[in-house]
Short mmCIF file of C-alpha atoms in Angstrom, two decimals:
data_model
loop_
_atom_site.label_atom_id
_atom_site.label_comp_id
_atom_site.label_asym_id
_atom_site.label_seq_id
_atom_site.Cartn_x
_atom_site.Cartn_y
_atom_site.Cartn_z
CA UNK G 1 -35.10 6.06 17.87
CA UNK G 2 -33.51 3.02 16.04
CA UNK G 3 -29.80 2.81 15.93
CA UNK G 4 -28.53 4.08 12.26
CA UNK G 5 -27.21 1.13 10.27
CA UNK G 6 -23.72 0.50 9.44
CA UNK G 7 -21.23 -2.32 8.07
CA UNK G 8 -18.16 -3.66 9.56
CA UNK G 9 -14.91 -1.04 8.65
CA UNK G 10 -12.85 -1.99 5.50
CA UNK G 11 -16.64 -3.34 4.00
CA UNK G 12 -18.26 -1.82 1.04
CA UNK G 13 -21.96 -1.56 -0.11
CA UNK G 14 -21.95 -1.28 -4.55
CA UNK G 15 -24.66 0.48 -6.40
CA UNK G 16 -26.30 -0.42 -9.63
CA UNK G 17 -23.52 1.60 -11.28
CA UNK G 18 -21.10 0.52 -9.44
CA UNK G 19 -21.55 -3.02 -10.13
CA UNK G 20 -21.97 -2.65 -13.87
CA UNK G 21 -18.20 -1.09 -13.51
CA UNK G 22 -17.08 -3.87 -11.26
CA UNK G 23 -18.52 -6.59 -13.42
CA UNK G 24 -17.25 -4.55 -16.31
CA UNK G 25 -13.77 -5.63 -14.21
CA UNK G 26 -14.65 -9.11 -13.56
CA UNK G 27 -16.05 -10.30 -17.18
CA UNK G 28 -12.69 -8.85 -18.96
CA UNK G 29 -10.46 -10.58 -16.47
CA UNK G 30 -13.14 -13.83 -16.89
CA UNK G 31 -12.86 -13.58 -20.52
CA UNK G 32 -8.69 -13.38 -20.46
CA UNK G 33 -8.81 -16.33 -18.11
CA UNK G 34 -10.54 -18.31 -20.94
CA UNK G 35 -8.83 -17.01 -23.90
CA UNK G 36 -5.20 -18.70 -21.91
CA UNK G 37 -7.67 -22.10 -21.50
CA UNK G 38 -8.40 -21.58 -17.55
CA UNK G 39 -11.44 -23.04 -16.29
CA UNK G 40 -13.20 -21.93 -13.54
CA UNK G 41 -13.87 -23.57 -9.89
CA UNK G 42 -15.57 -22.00 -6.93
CA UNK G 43 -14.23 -23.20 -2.76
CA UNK G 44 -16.58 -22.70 0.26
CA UNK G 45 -15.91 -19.35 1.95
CA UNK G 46 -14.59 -20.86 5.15
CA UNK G 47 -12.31 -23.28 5.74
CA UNK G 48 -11.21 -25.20 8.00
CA UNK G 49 -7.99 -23.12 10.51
CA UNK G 50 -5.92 -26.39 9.99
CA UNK G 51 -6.09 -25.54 6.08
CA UNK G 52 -5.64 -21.87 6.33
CA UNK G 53 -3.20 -21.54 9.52
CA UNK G 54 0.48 -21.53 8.91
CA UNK G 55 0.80 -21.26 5.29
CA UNK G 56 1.20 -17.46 4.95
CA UNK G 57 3.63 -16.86 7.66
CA UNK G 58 3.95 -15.26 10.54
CA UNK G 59 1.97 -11.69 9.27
CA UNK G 60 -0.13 -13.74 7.61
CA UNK G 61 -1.47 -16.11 10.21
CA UNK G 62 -2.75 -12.64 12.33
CA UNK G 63 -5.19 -11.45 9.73
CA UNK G 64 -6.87 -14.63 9.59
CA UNK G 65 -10.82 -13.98 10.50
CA UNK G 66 -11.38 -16.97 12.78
CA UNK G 67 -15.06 -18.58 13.24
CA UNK G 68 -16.48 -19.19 16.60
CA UNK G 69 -17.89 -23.04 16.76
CA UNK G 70 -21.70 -22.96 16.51
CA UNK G 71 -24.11 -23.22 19.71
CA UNK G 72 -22.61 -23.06 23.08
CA UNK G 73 -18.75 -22.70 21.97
CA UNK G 74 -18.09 -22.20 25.14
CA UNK G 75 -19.58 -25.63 26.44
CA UNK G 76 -16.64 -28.06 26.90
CA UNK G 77 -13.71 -25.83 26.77
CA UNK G 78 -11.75 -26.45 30.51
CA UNK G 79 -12.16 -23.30 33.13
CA UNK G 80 -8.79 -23.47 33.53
CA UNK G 81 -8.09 -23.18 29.67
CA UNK G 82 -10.50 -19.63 30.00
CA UNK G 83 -8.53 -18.24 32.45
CA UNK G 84 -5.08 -18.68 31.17
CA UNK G 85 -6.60 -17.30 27.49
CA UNK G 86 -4.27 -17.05 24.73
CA UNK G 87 -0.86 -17.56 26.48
CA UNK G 88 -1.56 -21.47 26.75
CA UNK G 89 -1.89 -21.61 22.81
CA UNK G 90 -5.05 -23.76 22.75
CA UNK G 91 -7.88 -21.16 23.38
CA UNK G 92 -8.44 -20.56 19.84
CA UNK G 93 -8.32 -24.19 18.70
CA UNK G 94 -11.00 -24.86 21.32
CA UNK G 95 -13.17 -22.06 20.20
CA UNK G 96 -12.43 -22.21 16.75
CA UNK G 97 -12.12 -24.31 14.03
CA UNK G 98 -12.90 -22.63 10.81
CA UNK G 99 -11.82 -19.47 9.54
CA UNK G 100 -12.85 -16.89 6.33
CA UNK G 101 -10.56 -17.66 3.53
CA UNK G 102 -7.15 -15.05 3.44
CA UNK G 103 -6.75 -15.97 -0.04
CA UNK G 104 -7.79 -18.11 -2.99
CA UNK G 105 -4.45 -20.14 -3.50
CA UNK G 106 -4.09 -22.22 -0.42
CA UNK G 107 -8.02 -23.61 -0.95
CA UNK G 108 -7.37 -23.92 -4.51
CA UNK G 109 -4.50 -26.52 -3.48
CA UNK G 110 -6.41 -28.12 -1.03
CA UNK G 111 -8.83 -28.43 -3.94
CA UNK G 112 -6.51 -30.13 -5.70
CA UNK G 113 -5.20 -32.55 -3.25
CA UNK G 114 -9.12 -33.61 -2.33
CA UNK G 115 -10.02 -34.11 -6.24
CA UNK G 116 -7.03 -35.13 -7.45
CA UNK G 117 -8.72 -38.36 -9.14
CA UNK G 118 -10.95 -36.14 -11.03
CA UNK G 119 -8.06 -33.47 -12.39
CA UNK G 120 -6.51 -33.69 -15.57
CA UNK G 121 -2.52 -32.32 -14.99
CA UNK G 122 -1.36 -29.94 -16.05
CA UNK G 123 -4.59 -28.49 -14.07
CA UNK G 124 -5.34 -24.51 -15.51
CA UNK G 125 -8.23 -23.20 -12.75
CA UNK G 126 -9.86 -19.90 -12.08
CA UNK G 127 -11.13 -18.36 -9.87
CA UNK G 128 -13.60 -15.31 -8.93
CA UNK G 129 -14.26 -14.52 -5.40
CA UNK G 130 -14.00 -12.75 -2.03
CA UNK G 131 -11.73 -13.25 0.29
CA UNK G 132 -11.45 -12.04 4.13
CA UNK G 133 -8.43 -10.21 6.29
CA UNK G 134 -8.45 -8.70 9.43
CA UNK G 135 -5.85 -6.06 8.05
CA UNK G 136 -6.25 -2.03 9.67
CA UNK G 137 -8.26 -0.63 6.28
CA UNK G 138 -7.44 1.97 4.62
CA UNK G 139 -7.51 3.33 1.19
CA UNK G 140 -6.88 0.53 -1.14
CA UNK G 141 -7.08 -1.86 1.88
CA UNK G 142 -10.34 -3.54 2.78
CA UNK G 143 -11.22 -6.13 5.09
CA UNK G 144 -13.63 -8.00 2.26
CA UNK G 145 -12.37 -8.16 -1.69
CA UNK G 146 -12.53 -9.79 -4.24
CA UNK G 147 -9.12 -11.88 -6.02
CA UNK G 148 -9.29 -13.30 -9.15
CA UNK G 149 -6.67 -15.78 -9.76
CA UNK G 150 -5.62 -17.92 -12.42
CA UNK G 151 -3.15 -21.12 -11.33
CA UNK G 152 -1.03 -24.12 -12.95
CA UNK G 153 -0.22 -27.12 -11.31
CA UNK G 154 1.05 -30.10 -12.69
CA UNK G 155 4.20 -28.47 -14.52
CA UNK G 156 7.55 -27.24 -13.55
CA UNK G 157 7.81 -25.27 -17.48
CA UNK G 158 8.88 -21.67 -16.91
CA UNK G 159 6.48 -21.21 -19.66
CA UNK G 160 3.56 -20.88 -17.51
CA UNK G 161 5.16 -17.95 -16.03
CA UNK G 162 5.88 -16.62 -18.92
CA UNK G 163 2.21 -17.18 -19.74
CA UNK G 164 0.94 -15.40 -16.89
CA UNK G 165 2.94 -12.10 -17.75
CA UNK G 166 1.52 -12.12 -21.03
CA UNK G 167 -2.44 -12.57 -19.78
CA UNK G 168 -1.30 -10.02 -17.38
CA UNK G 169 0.02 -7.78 -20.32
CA UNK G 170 -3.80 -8.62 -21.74
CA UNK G 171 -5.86 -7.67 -19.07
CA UNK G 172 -4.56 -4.47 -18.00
CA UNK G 173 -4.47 -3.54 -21.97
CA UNK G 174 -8.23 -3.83 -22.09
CA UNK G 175 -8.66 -2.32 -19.16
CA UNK G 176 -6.10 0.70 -20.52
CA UNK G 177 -4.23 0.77 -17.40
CA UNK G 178 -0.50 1.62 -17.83
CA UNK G 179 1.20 -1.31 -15.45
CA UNK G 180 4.77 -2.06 -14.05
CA UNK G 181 5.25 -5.84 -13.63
CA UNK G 182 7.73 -6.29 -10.90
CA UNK G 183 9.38 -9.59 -11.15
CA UNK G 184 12.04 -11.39 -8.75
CA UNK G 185 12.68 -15.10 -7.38
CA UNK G 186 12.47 -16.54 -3.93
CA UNK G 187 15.44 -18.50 -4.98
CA UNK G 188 17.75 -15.21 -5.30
CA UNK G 189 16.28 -14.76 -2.17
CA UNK G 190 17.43 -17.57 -0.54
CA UNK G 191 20.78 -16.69 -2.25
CA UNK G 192 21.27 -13.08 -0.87
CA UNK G 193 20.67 -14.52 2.85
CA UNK G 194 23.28 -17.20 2.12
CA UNK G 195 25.61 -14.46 0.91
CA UNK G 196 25.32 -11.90 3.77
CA UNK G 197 25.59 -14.97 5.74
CA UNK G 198 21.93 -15.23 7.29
CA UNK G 199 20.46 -18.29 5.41
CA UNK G 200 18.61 -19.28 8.98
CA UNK G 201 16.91 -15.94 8.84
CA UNK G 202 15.39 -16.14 5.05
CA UNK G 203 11.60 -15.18 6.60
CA UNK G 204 13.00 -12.54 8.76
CA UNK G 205 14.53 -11.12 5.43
CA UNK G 206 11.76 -11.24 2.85
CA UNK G 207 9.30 -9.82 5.67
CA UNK G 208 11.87 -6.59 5.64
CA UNK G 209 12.85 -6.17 2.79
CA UNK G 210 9.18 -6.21 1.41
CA UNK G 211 8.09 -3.14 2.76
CA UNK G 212 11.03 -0.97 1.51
CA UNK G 213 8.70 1.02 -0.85
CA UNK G 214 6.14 1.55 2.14
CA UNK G 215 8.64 2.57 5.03
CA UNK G 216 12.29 3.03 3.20
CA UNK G 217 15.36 1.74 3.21
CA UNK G 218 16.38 3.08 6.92
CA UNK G 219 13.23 1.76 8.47
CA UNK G 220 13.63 -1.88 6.45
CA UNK G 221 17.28 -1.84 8.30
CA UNK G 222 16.15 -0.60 11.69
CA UNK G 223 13.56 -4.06 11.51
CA UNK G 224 16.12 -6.58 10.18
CA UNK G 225 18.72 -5.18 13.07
CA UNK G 226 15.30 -5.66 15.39
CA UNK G 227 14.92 -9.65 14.22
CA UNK G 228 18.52 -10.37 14.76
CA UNK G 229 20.40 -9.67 11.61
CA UNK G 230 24.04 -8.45 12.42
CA UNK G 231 25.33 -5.13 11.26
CA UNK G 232 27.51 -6.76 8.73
CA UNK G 233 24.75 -8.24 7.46
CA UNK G 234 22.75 -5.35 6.66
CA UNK G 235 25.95 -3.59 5.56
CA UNK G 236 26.14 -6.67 3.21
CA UNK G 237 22.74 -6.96 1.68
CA UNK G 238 22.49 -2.48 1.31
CA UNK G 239 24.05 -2.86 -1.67
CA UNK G 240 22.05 -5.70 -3.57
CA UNK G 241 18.80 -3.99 -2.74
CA UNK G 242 20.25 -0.68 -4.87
CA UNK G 243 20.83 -2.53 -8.09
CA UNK G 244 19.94 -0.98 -10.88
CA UNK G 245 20.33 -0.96 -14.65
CA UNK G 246 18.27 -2.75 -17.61
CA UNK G 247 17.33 -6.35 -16.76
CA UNK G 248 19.85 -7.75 -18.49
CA UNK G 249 22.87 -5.45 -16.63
CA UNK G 250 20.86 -6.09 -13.04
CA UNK G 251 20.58 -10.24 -13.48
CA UNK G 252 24.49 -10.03 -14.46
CA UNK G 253 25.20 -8.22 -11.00
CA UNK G 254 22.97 -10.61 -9.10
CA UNK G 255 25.01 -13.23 -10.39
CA UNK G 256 28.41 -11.72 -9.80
CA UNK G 257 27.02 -10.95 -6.35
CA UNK G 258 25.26 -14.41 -5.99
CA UNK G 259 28.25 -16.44 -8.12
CA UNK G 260 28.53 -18.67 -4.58
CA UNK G 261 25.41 -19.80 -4.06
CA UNK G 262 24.03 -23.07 -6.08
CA UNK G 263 20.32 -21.64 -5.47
CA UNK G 264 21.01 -18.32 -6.01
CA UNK G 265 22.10 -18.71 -9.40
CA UNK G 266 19.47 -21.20 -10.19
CA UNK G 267 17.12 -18.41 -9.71
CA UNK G 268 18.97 -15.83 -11.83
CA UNK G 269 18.82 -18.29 -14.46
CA UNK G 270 15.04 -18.51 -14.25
CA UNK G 271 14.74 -15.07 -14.06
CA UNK G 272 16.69 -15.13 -17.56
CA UNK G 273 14.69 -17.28 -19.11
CA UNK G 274 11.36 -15.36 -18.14
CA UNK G 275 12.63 -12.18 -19.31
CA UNK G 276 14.38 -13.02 -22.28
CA UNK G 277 10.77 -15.41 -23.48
CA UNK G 278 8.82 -12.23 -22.71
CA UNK G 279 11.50 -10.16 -24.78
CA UNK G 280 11.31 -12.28 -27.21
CA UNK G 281 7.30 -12.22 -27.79
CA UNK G 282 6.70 -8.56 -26.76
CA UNK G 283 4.95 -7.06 -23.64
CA UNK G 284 3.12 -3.67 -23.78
CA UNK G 285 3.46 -3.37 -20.32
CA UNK G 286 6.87 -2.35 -18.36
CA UNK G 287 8.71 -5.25 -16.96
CA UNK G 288 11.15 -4.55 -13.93
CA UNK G 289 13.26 -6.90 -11.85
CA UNK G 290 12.90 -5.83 -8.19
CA UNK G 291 15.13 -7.63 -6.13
CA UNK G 292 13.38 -6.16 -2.81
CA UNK G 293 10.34 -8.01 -4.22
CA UNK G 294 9.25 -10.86 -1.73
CA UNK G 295 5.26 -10.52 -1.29
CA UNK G 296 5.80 -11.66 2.38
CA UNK G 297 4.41 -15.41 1.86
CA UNK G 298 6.40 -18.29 2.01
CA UNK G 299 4.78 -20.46 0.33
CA UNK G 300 6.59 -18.95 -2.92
CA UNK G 301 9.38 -21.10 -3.99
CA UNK G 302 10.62 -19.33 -7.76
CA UNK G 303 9.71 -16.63 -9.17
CA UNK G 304 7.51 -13.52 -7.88
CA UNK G 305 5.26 -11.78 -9.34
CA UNK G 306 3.73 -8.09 -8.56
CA UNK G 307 1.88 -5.71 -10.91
CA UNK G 308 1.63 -1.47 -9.99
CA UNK G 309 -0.32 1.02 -11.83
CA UNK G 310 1.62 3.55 -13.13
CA UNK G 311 -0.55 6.49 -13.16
CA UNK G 312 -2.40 6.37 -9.34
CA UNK G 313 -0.96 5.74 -6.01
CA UNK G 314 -2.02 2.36 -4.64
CA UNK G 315 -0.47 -0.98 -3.75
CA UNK G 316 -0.22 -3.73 -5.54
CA UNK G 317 -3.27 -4.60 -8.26
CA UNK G 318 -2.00 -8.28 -9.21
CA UNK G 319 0.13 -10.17 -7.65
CA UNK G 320 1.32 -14.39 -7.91
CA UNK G 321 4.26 -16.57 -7.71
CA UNK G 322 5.88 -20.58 -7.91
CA UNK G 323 4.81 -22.35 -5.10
CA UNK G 324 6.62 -25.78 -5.92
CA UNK G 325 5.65 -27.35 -2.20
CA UNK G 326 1.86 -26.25 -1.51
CA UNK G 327 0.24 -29.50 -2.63
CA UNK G 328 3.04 -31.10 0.09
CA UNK G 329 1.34 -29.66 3.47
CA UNK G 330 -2.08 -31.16 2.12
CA UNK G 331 -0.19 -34.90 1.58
CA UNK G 332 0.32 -34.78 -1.77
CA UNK G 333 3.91 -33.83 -2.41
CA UNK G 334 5.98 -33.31 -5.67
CA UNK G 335 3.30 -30.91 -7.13
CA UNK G 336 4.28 -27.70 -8.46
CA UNK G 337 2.30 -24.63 -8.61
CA UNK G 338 2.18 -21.44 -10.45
CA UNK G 339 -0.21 -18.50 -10.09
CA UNK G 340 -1.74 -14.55 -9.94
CA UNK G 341 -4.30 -13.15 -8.17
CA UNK G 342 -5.74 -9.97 -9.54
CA UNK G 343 -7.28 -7.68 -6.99
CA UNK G 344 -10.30 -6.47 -8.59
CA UNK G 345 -11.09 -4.03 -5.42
CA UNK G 346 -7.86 -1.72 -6.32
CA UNK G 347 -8.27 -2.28 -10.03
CA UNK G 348 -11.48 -0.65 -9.69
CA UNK G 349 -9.96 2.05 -7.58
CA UNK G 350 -7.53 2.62 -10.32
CA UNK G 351 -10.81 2.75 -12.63
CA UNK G 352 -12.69 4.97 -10.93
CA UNK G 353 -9.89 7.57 -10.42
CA UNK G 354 -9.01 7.62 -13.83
CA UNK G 355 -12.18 7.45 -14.84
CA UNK G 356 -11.64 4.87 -17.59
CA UNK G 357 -14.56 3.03 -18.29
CA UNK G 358 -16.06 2.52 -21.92
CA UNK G 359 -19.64 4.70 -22.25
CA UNK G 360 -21.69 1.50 -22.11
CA UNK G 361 -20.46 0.26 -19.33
CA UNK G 362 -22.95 1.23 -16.75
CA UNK G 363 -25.35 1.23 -18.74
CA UNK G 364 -28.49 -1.34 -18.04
CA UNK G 365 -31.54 -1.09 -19.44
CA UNK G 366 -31.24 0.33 -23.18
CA UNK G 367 -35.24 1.44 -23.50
CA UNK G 368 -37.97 1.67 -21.51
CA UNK G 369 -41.28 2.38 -22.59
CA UNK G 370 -43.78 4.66 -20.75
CA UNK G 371 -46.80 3.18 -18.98
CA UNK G 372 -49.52 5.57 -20.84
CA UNK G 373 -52.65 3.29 -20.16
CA UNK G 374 -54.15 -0.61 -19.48
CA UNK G 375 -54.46 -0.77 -23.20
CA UNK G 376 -51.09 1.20 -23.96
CA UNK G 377 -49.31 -0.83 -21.67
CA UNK G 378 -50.85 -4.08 -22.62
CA UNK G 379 -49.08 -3.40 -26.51
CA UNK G 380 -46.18 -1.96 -24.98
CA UNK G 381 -45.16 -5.22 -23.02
CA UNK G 382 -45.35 -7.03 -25.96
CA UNK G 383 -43.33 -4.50 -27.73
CA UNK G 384 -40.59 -5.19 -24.99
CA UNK G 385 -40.92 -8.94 -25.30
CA UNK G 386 -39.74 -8.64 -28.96
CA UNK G 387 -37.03 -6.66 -27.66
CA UNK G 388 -35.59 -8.74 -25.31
CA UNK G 389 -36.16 -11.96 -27.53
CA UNK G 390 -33.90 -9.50 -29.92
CA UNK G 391 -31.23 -9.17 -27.04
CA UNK G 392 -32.24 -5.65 -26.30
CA UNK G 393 -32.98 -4.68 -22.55
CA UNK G 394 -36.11 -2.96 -22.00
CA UNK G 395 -38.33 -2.07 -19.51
CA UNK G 396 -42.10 -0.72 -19.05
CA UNK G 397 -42.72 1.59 -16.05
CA UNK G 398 -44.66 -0.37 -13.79
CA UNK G 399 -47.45 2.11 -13.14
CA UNK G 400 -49.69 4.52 -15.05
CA UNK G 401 -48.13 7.94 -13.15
CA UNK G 402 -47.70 11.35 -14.69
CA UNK G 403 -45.51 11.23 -17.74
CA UNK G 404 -43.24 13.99 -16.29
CA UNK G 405 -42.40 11.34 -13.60
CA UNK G 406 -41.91 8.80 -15.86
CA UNK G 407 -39.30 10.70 -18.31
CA UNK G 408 -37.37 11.80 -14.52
CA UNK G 409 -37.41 8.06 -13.76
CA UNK G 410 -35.67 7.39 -17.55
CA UNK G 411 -33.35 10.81 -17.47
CA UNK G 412 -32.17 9.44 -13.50
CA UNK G 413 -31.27 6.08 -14.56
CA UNK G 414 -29.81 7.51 -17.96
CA UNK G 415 -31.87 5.03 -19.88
CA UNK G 416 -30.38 6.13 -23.81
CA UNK G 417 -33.87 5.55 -25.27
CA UNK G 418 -37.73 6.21 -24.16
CA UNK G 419 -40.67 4.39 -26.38
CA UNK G 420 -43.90 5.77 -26.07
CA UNK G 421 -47.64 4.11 -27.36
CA UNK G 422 -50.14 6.33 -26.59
CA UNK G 423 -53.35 6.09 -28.09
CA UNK G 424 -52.19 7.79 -32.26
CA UNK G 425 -49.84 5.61 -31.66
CA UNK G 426 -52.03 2.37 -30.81
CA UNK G 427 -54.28 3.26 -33.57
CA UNK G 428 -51.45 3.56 -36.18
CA UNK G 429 -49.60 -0.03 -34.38
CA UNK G 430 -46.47 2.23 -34.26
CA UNK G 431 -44.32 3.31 -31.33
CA UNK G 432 -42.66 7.17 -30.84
CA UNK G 433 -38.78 6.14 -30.03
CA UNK G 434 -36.95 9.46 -28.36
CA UNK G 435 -33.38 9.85 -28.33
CA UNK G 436 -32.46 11.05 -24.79
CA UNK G 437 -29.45 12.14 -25.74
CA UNK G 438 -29.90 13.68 -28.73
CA UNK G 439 -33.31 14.57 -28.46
CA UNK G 440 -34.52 13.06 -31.90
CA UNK G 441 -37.53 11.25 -32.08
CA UNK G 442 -38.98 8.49 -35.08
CA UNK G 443 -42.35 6.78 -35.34
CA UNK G 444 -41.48 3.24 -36.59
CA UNK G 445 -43.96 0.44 -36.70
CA UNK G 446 -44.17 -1.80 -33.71
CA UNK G 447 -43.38 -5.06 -35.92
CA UNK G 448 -40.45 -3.39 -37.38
CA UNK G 449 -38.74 -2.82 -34.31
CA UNK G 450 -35.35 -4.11 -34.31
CA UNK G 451 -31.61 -4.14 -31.89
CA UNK G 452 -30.07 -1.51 -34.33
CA UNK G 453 -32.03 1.23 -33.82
CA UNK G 454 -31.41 1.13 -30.15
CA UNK G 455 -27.24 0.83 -30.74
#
C-alpha cells in the first residue's frame, strides 16, 4: 500500500476558496502599496548564507533554512572536518552556501546595493512573497508565509514613518480589522540600557524584554538575570517597562527617565514627532507607545513598528522599523532604510475567524451554462465568449451529462447564475438565465446579453 501523502509541518495546502480570500488579502494590500507610490520588485527565493547570516541576530540566525550544495556535497569537505561536526564552526559553510530567505528586508537591501545605478532615491519598493523559518509551528506560526512589505531608502524624513502608519491605518480599514499599532524606538532602547547601566548588553535586553507579552514580566527578568544583567539592573529597568499613561504623559516620563542619555532623548524626540504628525492627520486605528517593543532584530536603528488585532488572539499581523545601517553590511554605507512587512498568513487567520470577507470574494466563475447538446453547446460557447469579452466569467460544462449533475456541479461551486440553451431555446436564439439564489428565471435574447444582468 503506498505511503499516504503529507507536507512538511508549519506548511499549508489553499483551496480554490481559500485563495480567492487570500488574494482577496494580497490585491487590497497591492492596491494600498500603489495608492502611497510603491512599486513592486520580486528577489530569488534563496540566497546566498553570507547575505542572510548575521543580520537578524542571534534567534534569528537559528531559523535560517540552510541549502545543501548540489551533487556530491559531501565530495571535498575534509574527514576530519565530518567528524568534529558543528563544534569546529565550518561544517555548515562547507555544506552550505545558500539558504531560504527569513525575510524580505535584508534581500530587498542587497537589491539595492547590486542595482544601485539603476534606482532612483528616495527608492519606494514592494514586495509580495514567501518567506522560510525553521521556527516550532504553531497556530499563527508557520514554517512557509507570505510578507508583504513596503520600504524607503534614500531618506532620513520621519515622514516616511509617518507614512507607513497611515497605509497601515488604510489597509486594515479595508480589510475592517480593528488594529493596535504599537510603536517604540531602538534609540530609547539604547537609552534605557545606558541608564540601568548595561549599554554592552543592548541585544541581551531587546531579546528579553520582547517577549514580555508571551512569558511575563517574571520570566523576562529570570532571562535577563540568565544573560548577565545584575540585579540592580533589572530593579532599574522594572519600572520603565510599567509606564503608562496617554502618549504624550508616557514620552514625558521616558524623557525624565532617559534626561541623561544623548540617544535616548534623540529617540523620544522622534517618537514625538511621529505621534504628534499622526495626531495631527488622524488615524482610525489605536496608536500605543510600547516601550517593551523591540521585534528582536538588530538591524532596527529608530523607530519600531508592530501592529495587533484587537478582536482575536494572535501575534503580530504587521510589523517594520528604521534600519539606518543595512545598506552598510552590503558595502554601501550611509543609506537609510524604513519599512513594514505585513503578514498576510495571520491576517488571513484574523479573516477567517471573524469571518469578514465581502460576499464576492470567493466567488469565481459568475455563470456557467449547461452542456445540453453538440448543437446547444456549440451556441452556448459563443454565448460565453461574449461574456467574457464583456468581463463576465463564465463557464460551459465540459460534457453532455445528466442535467441533475450539472445543476450539483453549479449549486457545489456556488456559481450565482446557470444559463441554459436547450433546443426552444436555440430555436427562439434566446438563453433561460436562473437565479441560484433566488430562484428566478428570464429568457433574454442571446445578443442582448450583457455584465448587468449577472451583478
Amino acid at each position: 500500500m503506498a505511503q499516504k501523502p503529507s507536507i512538511p509541518k508549519g506548511t499549508r495546502d489553499f483551496s480554490p476558496v481559500e485563495m480567492a480570500r487570500r488574494n482577496y488579502i494580497f490585491d487590497t494590500i497591492r492596491e494600498v502599496f500603489r495608492l502611497y507610490g510603491f512599486r513592486q520588485i520580486e528577489t530569488p527565493a534563496m540566497e546566498t548564507l553570507s547575505t542572510l547570516m548575521g543580520k537578524y541576530g542571534e534567534e534569528g540566525d537559528k531559523l535560517l533554512f540552510k541549502i545543501l550544495n548540489s551533487g556530491d556535497y559531501l565530495n571535498g569537505v575534509a574527514p576530519e572536518l565530518l567528524e568534529k561536526g558543528e563544534a569546529s564552526g565550518k561544517l555548515t559553510s562547507a555544506l552550505s552556501e545558500k539558504g531560504l530567505r527569513y525575510d524580505l528586508t535584508v534581500p530587498f537591501a542587497r537589491y539595492v546595493v547590486m542595482h544601485r545605478n539603476d534606482v532612483q532615491f528616495p527608492f519606494k519598493r514592494f514586495q509580495i512573497q514567501p518567506v522560510w523559518r525553521a521556527d516550532r509551528p504553531q497556530k499563527g506560526r508557520y514554517r512557509e508565509f507570505y510578507q508583504c512589505d513596503a520600504d524607503v531608502v534614500g531618506s532620513d524624513s520621519l515622514m516616511n514613518e509617518v507614512e507607513l502608519l497611515q497605509l497601515i491605518d488604510e489597509v486594515f480599514s479595508r480589510l475592517k480589522i480593528n488594529i493596535t499599532i504599537k510603536l517604540n524606538n531602538r534609540k530609547v532602547l539604547a537609552g534605557i540600557a545606558e541608564m540601568i547601566g548595561e549599554p554592552d548588553k543592548m541585544t541581551d535586553i531587546t531579546v528579553a524584554i520582547d517577549k514580555i507579552d508571551k512569558i511575563g514580566l517574571d520570566n523576562v527578568k529570570a532571562e535577563l538575570r540568565e544573560r548577565g544583567l545584575t540585579e540592580s539592573a533589572i530593579d532599574a529597568l522594572t519600572p520603565v517597562l510599567s509606564i503608562d499613561g496617554t502618549i504624550d504623559e508616557r514620552l514625558d516620563k521616558l524623557a525624565s527617565v532617559l534626561s541623561a542619555s544623548e540617544i535616548g532623548m534623540k529617540g523620544v524626540e522622534e517618537l514625538k514627532t511621529i505621534a504628534d504628525a499622526t495626531k495631527e492627520l488622524g488615524l482610525r486605528a489605536e496608536l500605543d507607545l510600547d516601550v517593551s517593543l523591540a521585534r528582536g532584530l538588530n538591524y532596527y536603528t529608530g523607530a519600531i513598528i508592530e501592529v495587533k488585532a484587537r478582536d482575536v488572539q494572535i501575534g503580530s499581523i504587521t510589523g517594520g522599523g528604521r534600519y539606518d545601517n543595512l545598506t552598510g553590511v552590503f558595502g554601501m554605507p550611509g543609506v537609510s532604510g524604513v519599512g513594514i512587512s505585513f503578514g498576510a498568513d495571520r491576517i488571513y487567520d484574523v479573516l477567517n475567524t471573524l469571518n469578514l470577507y465581502p460576499a464576492d470574494a470567493t466567488h469565481g466563475t459568475k455563470v456557467i451554462f449547461l452542456n445540453l447538446g453538440v448543437k446547444e453547446a456549440a451556441a452556448s460557447i459563443k454565448a460565453v465568449k461574449k461574456l467574457r469579452e464583456l468581463g463576465v466569467a463564465a463557464e460551459i460544462y465540459p460534457d453532455a451529462a445528466k442535467m441533475k449533475k450539472q445543476m450539483g456541479y453549479a449549486d457545489a461551486l456556488k456559481i450565482p447564475y446557470v444559463a441554459i440553451i436547450g433546443d426552444s431555446e436555440l430555436a427562439e436564439n434566446k438563453v433561460t438565465v436562473k437565479n441560484m439564489t433566488s430562484g428566478e428565471q428570464s429568457s433574454i435574447g442571446i445578443d442582448e446579453l450583457t455584465a448587468d444582468i449577472f451583478k
